[in-house]
Amino acid sequence: PGNKELEPLKYSKVAMAAAVSRQKVEGCIQGTTSLLSHCLVKGQNVALVLKEVGVLLIEGTMVRLNFFHDFLERLSGKENLEKVVFKVPHVLDMMTSPVVPVASLSFSGRVIIFP
């Protein structure tokens, strides 16, 4: 809702945070987005592993983000997360563990994984 403008990615900030060159950051991001686009155009199932956050699954027209339990616990606190899960049990369906094989999260079991 409303008029929102996109901000360009600040490659220099990312480079400083990652302690690599701006060119390396730009090349990695552009290469990843290009490969992701290619996979999606071909109709392939894709999983993006978001470090310490969760796994973004794209299967056909369905997009789902499975959060790592630890991430949600850090955001909300252990007690609050337990209360939410008790009141809304299907929240458990949105959570996963970093040790679970990514392919097992997909409906087809076939997915291209972007680490």
GROMACS .gro file of C-alpha atoms in nm:
model
  115
    1PRO     CA    1   0.000   0.000   0.000
    2GLY     CA    2   0.115   0.349  -0.072
    3ASN     CA    3   0.400   0.470  -0.283
    4LYS     CA    4   0.718   0.291  -0.186
    5GLU     CA    5   1.044   0.338  -0.365
    6LEU     CA    6   1.305   0.068  -0.402
    7GLU     CA    7   1.647   0.151  -0.270
    8PRO     CA    8   1.946   0.024  -0.463
    9LEU     CA    9   2.156  -0.233  -0.281
   10LYS     CA   10   2.455  -0.072  -0.117
   11TYR     CA   11   2.730  -0.303  -0.243
   12SER     CA   12   2.998  -0.106  -0.057
   13LYS     CA   13   2.828  -0.161   0.281
   14VAL     CA   14   2.790  -0.531   0.210
   15ALA     CA   15   3.155  -0.551   0.103
   16MET     CA   16   3.273  -0.383   0.423
   17ALA     CA   17   3.059  -0.610   0.640
   18ALA     CA   18   3.188  -0.919   0.457
   19ALA     CA   19   3.548  -0.793   0.434
   20VAL     CA   20   3.565  -0.847   0.058
   21SER     CA   21   3.589  -0.616  -0.242
   22ARG     CA   22   3.287  -0.432  -0.379
   23GLN     CA   23   3.346  -0.600  -0.717
   24LYS     CA   24   3.333  -0.945  -0.557
   25VAL     CA   25   3.006  -0.863  -0.379
   26GLU     CA   26   2.849  -0.724  -0.696
   27GLY     CA   27   2.964  -1.025  -0.900
   28CYS     CA   28   2.832  -1.275  -0.646
   29ILE     CA   29   2.495  -1.105  -0.612
   30GLN     CA   30   2.449  -1.062  -0.986
   31GLY     CA   31   2.561  -1.419  -1.054
   32THR     CA   32   2.323  -1.558  -0.792
   33THR     CA   33   2.025  -1.356  -0.914
   34SER     CA   34   2.100  -1.453  -1.273
   35LEU     CA   35   2.116  -1.825  -1.188
   36LEU     CA   36   1.803  -1.796  -0.974
   37SER     CA   37   1.618  -1.624  -1.258
   38HIS     CA   38   1.733  -1.893  -1.504
   39CYS     CA   39   1.609  -2.171  -1.274
   40LEU     CA   40   1.272  -2.004  -1.221
   41VAL     CA   41   1.220  -1.943  -1.593
   42LYS     CA   42   1.284  -2.315  -1.654
   43GLY     CA   43   1.026  -2.402  -1.386
   44GLN     CA   44   1.277  -2.562  -1.151
   45ASN     CA   45   1.213  -2.580  -0.778
   46VAL     CA   46   1.453  -2.363  -0.583
   47ALA     CA   47   1.555  -2.332  -0.218
   48LEU     CA   48   1.751  -2.036  -0.085
   49VAL     CA   49   1.916  -2.112   0.248
   50LEU     CA   50   1.918  -1.789   0.447
   51LYS     CA   51   2.193  -1.826   0.705
   52GLU     CA   52   2.058  -1.832   1.062
   53VAL     CA   53   1.707  -1.736   0.936
   54GLY     CA   54   1.557  -2.026   0.744
   55VAL     CA   55   1.491  -2.168   0.398
   56LEU     CA   56   1.295  -1.991   0.123
   57LEU     CA   57   1.132  -2.252  -0.101
   58ILE     CA   58   0.997  -2.167  -0.445
   59GLU     CA   59   0.805  -2.452  -0.608
   60GLY     CA   60   0.604  -2.359  -0.913
   61THR     CA   61   0.381  -2.072  -0.805
   62MET     CA   62   0.413  -2.153  -0.435
   63VAL     CA   63   0.659  -1.962  -0.218
   64ARG     CA   64   0.717  -2.060   0.145
   65LEU     CA   65   0.965  -1.952   0.411
   66ASN     CA   66   1.048  -2.209   0.677
   67PHE     CA   67   1.212  -2.034   0.971
   68PHE     CA   68   1.478  -2.192   1.186
   69HIS     CA   69   1.349  -2.246   1.540
   70ASP     CA   70   1.650  -2.064   1.689
   71PHE     CA   71   1.581  -1.757   1.474
   72LEU     CA   72   1.220  -1.730   1.592
   73GLU     CA   73   1.329  -1.789   1.949
   74ARG     CA   74   1.585  -1.505   1.924
   75LEU     CA   75   1.317  -1.274   1.782
   76SER     CA   76   1.038  -1.347   2.025
   77GLY     CA   77   1.199  -1.511   2.325
   78LYS     CA   78   1.156  -1.874   2.423
   79GLU     CA   79   0.847  -1.823   2.641
   80ASN     CA   80   0.665  -1.612   2.381
   81LEU     CA   81   0.739  -1.864   2.107
   82GLU     CA   82   0.607  -2.148   2.324
   83LYS     CA   83   0.286  -1.950   2.389
   84VAL     CA   84   0.236  -1.886   2.018
   85VAL     CA   85   0.295  -2.251   1.926
   86PHE     CA   86   0.051  -2.359   2.198
   87LYS     CA   87  -0.220  -2.117   2.075
   88VAL     CA   88  -0.151  -2.159   1.701
   89PRO     CA   89  -0.012  -2.510   1.643
   90HIS     CA   90   0.022  -2.468   1.264
   91VAL     CA   91   0.312  -2.228   1.336
   92LEU     CA   92   0.516  -2.547   1.378
   93ASP     CA   93   0.463  -2.610   1.004
   94MET     CA   94   0.655  -2.288   0.935
   95MET     CA   95   0.957  -2.395   1.138
   96THR     CA   96   1.248  -2.621   1.057
   97SER     CA   97   1.592  -2.716   1.181
   98PRO     CA   98   1.919  -2.625   1.008
   99VAL     CA   99   2.012  -2.996   1.014
  100VAL     CA  100   1.703  -3.112   0.821
  101PRO     CA  101   1.785  -3.192   0.455
  102VAL     CA  102   1.649  -2.905   0.244
  103ALA     CA  103   1.503  -3.140  -0.019
  104SER     CA  104   1.281  -3.296   0.249
  105LEU     CA  105   1.109  -2.957   0.295
  106SER     CA  106   0.990  -2.952  -0.066
  107PHE     CA  107   0.677  -3.125  -0.192
  108SER     CA  108   0.861  -3.292  -0.478
  109GLY     CA  109   1.184  -3.377  -0.295
  110ARG     CA  110   1.368  -3.224  -0.594
  111VAL     CA  111   1.507  -2.878  -0.546
  112ILE     CA  112   1.810  -2.672  -0.649
  113ILE     CA  113   1.974  -2.543  -0.333
  114PHE     CA  114   2.134  -2.201  -0.313
  115PRO     CA  115   2.354  -2.198  -0.001
   0.00000   0.00000   0.00000
